[in-house]
Short mmCIF file of C-alpha atoms in Angstrom, two decimals:
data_model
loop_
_atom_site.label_atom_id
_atom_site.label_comp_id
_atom_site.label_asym_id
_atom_site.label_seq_id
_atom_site.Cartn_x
_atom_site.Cartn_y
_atom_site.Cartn_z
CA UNK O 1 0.00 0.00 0.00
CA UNK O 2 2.69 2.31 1.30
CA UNK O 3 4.43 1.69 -2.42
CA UNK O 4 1.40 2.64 -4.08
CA UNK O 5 0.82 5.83 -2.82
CA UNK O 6 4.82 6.59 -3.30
CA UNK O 7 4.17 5.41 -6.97
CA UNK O 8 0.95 7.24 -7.44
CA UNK O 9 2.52 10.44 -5.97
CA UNK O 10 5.25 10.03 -8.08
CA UNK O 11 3.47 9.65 -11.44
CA UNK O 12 1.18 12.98 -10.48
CA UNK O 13 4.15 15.02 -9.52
CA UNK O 14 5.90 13.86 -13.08
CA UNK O 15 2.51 14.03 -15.18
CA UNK O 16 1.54 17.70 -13.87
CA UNK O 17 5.41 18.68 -13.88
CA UNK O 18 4.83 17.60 -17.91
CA UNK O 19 1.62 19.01 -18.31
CA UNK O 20 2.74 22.54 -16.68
CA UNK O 21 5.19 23.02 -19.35
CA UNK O 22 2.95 22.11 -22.49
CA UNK O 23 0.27 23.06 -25.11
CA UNK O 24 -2.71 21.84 -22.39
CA UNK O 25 -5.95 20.50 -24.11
CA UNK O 26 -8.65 20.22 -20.37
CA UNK O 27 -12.16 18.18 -20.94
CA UNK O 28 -14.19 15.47 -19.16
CA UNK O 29 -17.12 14.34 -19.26
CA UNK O 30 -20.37 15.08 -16.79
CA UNK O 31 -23.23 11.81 -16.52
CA UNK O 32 -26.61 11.74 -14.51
CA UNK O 33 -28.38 8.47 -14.43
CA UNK O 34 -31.89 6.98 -12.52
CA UNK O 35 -33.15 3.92 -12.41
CA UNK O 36 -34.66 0.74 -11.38
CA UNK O 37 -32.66 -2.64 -10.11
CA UNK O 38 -33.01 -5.91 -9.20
CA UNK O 39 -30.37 -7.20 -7.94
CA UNK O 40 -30.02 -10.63 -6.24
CA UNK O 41 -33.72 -10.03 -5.47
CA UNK O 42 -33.23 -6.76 -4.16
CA UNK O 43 -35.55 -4.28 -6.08
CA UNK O 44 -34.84 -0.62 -5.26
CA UNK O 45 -34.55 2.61 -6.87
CA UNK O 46 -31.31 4.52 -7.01
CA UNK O 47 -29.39 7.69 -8.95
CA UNK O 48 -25.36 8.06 -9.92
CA UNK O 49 -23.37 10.38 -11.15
CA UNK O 50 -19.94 10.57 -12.58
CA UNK O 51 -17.44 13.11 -13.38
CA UNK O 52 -14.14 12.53 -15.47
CA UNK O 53 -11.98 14.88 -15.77
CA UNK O 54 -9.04 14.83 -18.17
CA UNK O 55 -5.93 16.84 -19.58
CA UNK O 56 -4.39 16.55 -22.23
CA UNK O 57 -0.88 17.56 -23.02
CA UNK O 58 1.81 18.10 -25.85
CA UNK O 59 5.11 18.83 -23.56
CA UNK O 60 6.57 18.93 -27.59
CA UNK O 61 6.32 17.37 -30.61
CA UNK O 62 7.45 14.02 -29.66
CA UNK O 63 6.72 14.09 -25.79
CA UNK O 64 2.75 13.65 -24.64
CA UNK O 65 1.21 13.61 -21.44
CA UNK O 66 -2.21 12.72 -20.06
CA UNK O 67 -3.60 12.89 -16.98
CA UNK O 68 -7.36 11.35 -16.36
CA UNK O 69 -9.44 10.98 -13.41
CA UNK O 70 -13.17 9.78 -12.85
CA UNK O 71 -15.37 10.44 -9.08
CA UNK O 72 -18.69 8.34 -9.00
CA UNK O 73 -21.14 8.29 -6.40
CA UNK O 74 -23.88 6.07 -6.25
CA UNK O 75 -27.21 6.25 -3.99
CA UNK O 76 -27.49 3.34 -1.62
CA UNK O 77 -30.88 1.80 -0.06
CA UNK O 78 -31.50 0.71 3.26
CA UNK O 79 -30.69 -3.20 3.15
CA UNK O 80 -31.33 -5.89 6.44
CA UNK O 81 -27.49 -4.73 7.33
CA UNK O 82 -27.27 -1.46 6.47
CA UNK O 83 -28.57 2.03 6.58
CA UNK O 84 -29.31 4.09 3.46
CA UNK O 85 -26.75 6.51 1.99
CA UNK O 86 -24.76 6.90 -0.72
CA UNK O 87 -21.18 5.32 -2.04
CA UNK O 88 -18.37 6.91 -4.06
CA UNK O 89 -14.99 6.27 -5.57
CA UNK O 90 -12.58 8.80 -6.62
CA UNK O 91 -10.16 6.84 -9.29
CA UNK O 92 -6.97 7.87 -10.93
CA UNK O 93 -7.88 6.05 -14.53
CA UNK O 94 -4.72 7.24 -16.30
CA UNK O 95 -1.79 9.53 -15.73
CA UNK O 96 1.51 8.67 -18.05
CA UNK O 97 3.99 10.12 -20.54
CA UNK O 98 4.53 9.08 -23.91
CA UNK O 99 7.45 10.09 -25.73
CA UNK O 100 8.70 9.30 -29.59
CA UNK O 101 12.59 9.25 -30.25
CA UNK O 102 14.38 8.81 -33.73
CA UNK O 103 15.39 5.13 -34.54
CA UNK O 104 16.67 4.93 -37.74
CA UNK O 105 15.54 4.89 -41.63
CA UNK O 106 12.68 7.56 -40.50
CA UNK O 107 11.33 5.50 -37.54
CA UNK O 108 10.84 6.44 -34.43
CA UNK O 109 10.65 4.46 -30.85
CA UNK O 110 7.69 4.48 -28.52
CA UNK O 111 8.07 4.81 -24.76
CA UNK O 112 4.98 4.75 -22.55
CA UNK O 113 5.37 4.98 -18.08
CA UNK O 114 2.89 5.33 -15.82
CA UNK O 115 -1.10 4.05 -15.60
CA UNK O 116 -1.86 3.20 -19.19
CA UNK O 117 -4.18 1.45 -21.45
CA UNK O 118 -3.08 -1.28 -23.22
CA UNK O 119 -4.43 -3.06 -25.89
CA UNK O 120 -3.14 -6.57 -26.85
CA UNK O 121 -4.39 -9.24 -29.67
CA UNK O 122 -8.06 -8.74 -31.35
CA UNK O 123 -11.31 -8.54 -30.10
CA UNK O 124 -13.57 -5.68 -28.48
CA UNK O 125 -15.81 -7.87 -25.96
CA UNK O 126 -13.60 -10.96 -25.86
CA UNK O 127 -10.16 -11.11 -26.49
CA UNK O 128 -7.91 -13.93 -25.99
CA UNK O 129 -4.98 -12.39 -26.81
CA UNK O 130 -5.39 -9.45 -23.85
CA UNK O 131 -2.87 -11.62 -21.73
CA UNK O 132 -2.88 -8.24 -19.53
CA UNK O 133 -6.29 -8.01 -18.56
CA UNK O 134 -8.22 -10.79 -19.24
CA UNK O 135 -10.23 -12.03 -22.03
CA UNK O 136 -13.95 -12.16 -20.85
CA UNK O 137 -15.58 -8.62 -19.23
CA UNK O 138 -17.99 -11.24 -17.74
CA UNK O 139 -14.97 -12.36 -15.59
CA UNK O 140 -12.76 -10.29 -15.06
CA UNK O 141 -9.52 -10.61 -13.82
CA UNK O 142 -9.47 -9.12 -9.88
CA UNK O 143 -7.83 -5.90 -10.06
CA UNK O 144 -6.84 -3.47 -7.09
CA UNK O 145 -7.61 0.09 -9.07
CA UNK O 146 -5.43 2.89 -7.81
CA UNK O 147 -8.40 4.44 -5.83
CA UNK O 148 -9.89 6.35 -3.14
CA UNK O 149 -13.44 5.11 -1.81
CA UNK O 150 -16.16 6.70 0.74
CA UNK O 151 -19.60 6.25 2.23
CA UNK O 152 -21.99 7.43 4.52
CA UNK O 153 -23.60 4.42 4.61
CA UNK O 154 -23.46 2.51 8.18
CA UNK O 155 -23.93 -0.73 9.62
CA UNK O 156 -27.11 -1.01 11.91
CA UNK O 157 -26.60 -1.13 15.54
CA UNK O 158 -29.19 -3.91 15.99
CA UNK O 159 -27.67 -6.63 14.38
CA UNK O 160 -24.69 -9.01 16.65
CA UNK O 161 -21.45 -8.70 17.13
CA UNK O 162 -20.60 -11.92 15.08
CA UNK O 163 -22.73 -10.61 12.07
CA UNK O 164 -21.12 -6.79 12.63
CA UNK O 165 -17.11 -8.42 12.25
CA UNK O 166 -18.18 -10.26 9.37
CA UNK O 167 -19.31 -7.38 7.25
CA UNK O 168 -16.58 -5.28 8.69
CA UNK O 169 -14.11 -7.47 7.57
CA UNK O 170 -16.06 -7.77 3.88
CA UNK O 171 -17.19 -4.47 4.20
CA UNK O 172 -18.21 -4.74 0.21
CA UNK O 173 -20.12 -7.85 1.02
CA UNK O 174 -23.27 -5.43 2.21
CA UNK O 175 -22.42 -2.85 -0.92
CA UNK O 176 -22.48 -5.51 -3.77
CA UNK O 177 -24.69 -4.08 -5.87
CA UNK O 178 -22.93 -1.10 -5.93
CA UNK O 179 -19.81 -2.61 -7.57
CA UNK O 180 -22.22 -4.53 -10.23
CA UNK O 181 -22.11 -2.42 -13.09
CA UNK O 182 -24.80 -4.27 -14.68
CA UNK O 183 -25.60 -1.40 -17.05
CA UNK O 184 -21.82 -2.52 -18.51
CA UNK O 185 -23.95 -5.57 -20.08
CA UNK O 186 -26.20 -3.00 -22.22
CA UNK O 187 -24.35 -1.00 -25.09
CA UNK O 188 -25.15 1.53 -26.84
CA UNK O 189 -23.47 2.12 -30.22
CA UNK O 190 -21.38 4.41 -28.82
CA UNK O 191 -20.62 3.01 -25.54
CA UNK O 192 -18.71 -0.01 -27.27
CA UNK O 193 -15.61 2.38 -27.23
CA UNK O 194 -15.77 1.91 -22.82
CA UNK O 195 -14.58 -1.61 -23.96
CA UNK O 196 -10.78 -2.71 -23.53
CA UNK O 197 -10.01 0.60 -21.98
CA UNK O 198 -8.23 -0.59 -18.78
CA UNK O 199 -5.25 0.48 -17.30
CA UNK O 200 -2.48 -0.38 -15.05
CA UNK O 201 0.95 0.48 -14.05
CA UNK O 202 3.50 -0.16 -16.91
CA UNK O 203 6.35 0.84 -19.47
CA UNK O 204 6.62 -0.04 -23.00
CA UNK O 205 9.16 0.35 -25.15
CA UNK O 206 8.52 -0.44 -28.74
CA UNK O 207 10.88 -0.83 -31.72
CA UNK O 208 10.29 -0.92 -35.46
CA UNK O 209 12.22 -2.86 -37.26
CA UNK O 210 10.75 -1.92 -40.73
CA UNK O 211 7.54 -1.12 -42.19
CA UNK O 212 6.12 -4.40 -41.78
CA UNK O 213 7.26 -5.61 -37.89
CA UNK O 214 6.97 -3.96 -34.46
CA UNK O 215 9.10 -5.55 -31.33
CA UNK O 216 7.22 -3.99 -28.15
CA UNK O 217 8.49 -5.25 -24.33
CA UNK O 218 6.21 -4.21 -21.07
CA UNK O 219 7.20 -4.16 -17.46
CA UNK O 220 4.30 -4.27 -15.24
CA UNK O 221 5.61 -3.92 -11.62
CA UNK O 222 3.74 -5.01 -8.75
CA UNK O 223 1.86 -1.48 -7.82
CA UNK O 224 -1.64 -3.82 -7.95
CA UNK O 225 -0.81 -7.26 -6.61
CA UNK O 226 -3.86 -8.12 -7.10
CA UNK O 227 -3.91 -8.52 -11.03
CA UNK O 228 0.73 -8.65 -11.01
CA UNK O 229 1.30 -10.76 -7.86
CA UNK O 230 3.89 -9.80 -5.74
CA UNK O 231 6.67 -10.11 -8.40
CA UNK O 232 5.15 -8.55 -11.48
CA UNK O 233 4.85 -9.18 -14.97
CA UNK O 234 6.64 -9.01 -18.00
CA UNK O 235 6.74 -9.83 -21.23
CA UNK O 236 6.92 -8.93 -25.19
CA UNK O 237 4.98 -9.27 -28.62
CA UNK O 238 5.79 -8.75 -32.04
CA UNK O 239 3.17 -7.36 -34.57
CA UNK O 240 3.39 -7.83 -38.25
CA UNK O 241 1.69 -5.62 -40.79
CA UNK O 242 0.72 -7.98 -43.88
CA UNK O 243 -2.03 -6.18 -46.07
CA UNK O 244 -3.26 -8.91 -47.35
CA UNK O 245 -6.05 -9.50 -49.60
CA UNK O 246 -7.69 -11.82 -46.30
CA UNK O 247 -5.20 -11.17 -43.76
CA UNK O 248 -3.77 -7.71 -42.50
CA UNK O 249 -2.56 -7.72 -39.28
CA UNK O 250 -0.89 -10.48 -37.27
CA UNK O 251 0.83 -10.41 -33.67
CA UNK O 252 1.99 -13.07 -31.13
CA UNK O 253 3.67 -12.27 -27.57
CA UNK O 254 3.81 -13.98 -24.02
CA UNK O 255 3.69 -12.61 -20.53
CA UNK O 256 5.86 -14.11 -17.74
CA UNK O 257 5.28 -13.99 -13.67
CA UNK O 258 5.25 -15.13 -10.78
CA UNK O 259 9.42 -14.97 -11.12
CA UNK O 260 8.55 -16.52 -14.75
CA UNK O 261 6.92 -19.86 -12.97
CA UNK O 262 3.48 -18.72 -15.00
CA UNK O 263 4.15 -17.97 -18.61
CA UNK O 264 1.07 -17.25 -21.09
CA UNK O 265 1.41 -17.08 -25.19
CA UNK O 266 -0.75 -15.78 -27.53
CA UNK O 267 -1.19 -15.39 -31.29
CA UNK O 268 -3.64 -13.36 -33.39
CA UNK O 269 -4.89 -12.36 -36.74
CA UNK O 270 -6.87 -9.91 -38.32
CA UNK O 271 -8.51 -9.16 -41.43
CA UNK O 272 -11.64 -8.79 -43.56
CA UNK O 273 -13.13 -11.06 -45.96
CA UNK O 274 -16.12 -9.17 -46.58
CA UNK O 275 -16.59 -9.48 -42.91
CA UNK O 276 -14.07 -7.34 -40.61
CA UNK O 277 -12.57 -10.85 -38.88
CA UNK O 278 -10.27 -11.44 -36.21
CA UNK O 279 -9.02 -15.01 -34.09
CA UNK O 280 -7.07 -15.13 -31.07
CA UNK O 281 -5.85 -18.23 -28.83
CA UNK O 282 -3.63 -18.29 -26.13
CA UNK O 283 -2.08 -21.03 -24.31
CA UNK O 284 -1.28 -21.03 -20.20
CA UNK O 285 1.59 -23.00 -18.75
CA UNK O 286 1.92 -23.33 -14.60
CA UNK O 287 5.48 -25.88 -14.71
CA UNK O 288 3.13 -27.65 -17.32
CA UNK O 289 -0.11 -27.14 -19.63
CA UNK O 290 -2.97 -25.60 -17.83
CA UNK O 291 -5.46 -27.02 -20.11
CA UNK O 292 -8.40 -25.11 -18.82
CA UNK O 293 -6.74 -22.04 -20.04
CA UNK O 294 -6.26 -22.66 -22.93
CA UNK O 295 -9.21 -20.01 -24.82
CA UNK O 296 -10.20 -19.33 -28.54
CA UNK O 297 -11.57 -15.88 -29.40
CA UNK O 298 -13.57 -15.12 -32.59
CA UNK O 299 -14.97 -11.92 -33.79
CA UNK O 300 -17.21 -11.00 -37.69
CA UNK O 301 -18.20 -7.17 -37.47
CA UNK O 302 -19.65 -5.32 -40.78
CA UNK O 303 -21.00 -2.15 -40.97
CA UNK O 304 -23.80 -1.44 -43.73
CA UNK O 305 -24.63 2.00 -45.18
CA UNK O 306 -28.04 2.54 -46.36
CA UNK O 307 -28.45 5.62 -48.22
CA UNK O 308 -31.72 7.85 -48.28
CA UNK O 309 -32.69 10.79 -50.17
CA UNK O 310 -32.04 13.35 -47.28
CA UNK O 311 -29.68 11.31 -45.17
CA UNK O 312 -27.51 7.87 -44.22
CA UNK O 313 -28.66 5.42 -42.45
CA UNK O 314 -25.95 2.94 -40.45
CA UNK O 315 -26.37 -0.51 -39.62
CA UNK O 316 -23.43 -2.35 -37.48
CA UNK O 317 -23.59 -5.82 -36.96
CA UNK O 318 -20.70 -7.55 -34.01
CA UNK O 319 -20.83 -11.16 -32.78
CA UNK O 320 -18.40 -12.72 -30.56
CA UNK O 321 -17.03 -15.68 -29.11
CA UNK O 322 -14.87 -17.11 -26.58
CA UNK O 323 -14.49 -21.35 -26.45
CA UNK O 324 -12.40 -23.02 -24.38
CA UNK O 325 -11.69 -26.24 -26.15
CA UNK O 326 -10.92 -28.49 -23.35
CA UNK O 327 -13.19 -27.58 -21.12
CA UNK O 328 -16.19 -27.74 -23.05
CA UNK O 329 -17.35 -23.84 -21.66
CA UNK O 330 -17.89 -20.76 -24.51
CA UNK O 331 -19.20 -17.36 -24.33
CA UNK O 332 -21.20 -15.65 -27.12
CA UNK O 333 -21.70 -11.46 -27.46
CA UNK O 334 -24.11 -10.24 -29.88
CA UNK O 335 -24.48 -6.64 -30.98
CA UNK O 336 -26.78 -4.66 -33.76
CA UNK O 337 -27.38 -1.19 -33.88
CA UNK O 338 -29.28 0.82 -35.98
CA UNK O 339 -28.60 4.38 -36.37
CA UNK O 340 -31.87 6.33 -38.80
CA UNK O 341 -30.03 9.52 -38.56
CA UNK O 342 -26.48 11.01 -37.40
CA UNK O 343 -28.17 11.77 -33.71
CA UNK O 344 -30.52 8.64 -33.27
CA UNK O 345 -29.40 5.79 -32.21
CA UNK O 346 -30.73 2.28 -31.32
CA UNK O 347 -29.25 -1.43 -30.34
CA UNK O 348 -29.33 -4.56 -28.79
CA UNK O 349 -26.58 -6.65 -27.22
CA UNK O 350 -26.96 -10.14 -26.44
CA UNK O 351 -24.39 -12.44 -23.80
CA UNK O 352 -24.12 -16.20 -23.49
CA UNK O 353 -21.36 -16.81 -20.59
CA UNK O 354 -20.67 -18.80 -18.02
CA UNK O 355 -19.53 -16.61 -14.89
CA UNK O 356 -17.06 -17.40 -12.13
CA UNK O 357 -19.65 -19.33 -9.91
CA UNK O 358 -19.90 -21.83 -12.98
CA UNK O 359 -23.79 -19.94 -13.77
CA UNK O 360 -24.72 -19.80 -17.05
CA UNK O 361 -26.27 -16.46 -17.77
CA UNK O 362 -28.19 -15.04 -20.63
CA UNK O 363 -27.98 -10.74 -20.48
CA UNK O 364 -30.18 -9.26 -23.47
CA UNK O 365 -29.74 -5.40 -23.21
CA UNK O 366 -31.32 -2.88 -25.01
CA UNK O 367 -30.47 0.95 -25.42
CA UNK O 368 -31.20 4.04 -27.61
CA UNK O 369 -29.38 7.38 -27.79
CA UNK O 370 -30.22 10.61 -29.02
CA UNK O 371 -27.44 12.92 -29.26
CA UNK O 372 -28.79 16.61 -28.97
CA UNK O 373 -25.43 17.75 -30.26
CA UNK O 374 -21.47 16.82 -30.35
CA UNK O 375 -21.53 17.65 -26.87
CA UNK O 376 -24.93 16.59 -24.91
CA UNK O 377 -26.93 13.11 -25.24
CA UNK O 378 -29.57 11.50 -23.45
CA UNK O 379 -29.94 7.61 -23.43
CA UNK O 380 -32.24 4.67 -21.88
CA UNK O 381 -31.41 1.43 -20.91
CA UNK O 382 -32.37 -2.40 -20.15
CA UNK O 383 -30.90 -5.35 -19.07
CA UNK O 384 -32.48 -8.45 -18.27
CA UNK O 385 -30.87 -12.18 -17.21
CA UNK O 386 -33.08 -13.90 -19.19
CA UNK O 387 -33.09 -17.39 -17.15
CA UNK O 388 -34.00 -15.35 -13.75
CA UNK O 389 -35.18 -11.58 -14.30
CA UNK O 390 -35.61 -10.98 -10.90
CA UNK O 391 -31.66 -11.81 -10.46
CA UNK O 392 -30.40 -9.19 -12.63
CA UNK O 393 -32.65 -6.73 -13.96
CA UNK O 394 -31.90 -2.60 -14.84
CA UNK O 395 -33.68 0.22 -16.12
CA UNK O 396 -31.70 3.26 -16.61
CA UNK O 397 -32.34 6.88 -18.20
CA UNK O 398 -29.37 9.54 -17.94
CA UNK O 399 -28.20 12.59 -19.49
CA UNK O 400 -24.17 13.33 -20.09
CA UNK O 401 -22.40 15.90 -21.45
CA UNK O 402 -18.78 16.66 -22.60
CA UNK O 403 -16.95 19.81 -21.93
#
């Protein structure tokens, strides 16, 4: 804990220290939402709201620097353990430097340091490739987020002293449904771009080598055991540009921890016959094979343009998949959105998976947008688990604007 804060300190100073001597770019983004849950069989209304605030900085022409953080507080109903109130977390999302140097031949290096996206193999829902992360948003890897949380909420006086340590020592355990983003399950056809955003601690240094391969190595020190153990990770990939007629892009890389003990390998390619395609698999070894680990990732998109007298009309079509071959277990993400003019929006999203407590769930979701300009939208949304509604079921309407 101690490190982190040094770390996080560290990485503020450094970012601002940038950001004070550059070309500064501020925005963010303001959301309201209100709605209706049910939530393991708890029905109750609630509201949130969000800020993120960002800046965005050109220290020169080869040295960037962004700094991004997001406060959310959520309204929280009286439960049999606790009192109503509401429940916030103020996150640092990102804050790192890039820089470009001069290699050679007209190329240039990349560096990256600090809390950074980044985006590994193919895939926008699953991804087997994302050794980093995880592959399914359904089960996600556990991550410690570089964070600051508060409540007012409080534990009621009546209940015993065995039930009172329990809850104090899991003091989520009475605030689950707070940390169940359930809305995540129902996209809009904008909101797909929230996907494969996270970040963590790292540095990346990548090389070209010509106009067809990239070497890239990350370090990802232990600043959040939870997702990098207690030794880190690190690892490398190397991405090939093809331009195919079928296949354009193709990478492959590993990760290494736990002192290189646990060693994961990927290998992905991309392309488009008539369909935008991609396929990723990646392999898990633990001293030997781990062959529960061993996932398939599949992705068609296409994006149709029907043209009207006055106007466009868009059509986007996404399905996904995630198998794991030797374990008999898949996932399946299904999206179509239909856009009648350049401010209307509407879709439907669709997930087959099995989650960490080996439940099948089926999540239909359904959303529409209306943007009243670049800047301000309102949108409504549903989820549903289809086998038992009462289990997971959200209504939201919200308003957010961009500055």
């Amino acid at each position: 804990m101690v490190i982190k804060k040094i770390v996080l300190i560290v990485a503020v100073f450094v970012v601002a220290i940038s950001v004070s001597f550059a070309q500064v770019r501020p925005g963010g983004k303001i959301s309201f939402s209100s709605g209706y849950a049910s939530l393991e069989e708890n029905k109750f209304w609630y509201s949130s709201a969000e800020t993120l605030a960002k800046l965005d900085a050109n220290v020169s022409s080869s040295v960037k620097a962004y700094l991004e953080s997001t406060c959310s507080i959520l309204s929280v109903p009286e439960t049999d353990y606790t009192t109503a109130g509401f429940a916030g977390t103020v996150t640092l999302s990102k804050a790192y430097v890039k820089a470009r140097l001069p290699w050679f031949n007209g190329f240039s290096t990349r560096m990256n340091a600090g809390k950074q996206p980044v985006s590994w193999g193919y895939g926008l829902f699953y991804n087997a490739g994302d050794l980093i992360f995880g592959s399914d948003p359904v089960n996600q890897k556990q991550r410690a987020d570089t964070s600051f949380s508060f409540s007012s909420v409080k534990i009621k006086s009546n209940l015993s002293d065995e039930i009172k340590k329990s809850l104090l020592e899991n003091s989520n355990s009475s605030l689950n449904f707070s940390n169940q983003n359930m809305s995540s399950f129902s996209f809009s056809s904008s909101s797909l771009s929230d996907l494969r955003i996270a970040s963590d601690w790292a540095f990346c240094f990548a090389v070209p080598i010509s106009k067809i391969i990239t070497i890239e190595a990350i370090v990802l020190p232990p600043i959040d055991s939870a997702l990098n153990g207690s030794f880190g990770r690190f690892g490398s990939r190397a991405q090939f540009k093809i331009d195919s007629v079928v296949i354009e892009n193709m990478e492959g890389g590993f990760i290494s921890s736990d002192k290189m003990n646990t060693n994961e390998l990927y290998l992905a390619l991309d392309g488009t016959i008539f369909f935008d395609y991609n396929i990723c698999s990646s392999v898990k070894f633990e001293d030997e094979f781990v062959k529960d680990e061993w996932q398939i990732s599949t992705s068609l998109c296409k994006n149709f343009t029907i043209r009207g007298d006055t106007q466009e009309q868009t059509l986007t079509f996404r399905a996904e998949s995630l198998i794991k071959p030797l374990e008999n277990d898949f996932g399946i993400f299904g999206f179509l959105s239909y856009s009648p003019t350049e401010t209307t929006s509407f879709a439907f999203s669709y997930i087959n998976s099995k989650t960490s407590e080996d439940e099948r769930v089926h999540y239909l979701g359904i959303s529409s947008e209306w943007k009243m300009n670049t800047n301000f939208s309102f949108n409504l949304q549903g989820m549903m688990n289809l086998v038992n509604p009462q289990k997971a079921t959200l209504i939201t309407a919200g308003v957010a604007c961009k500055f």
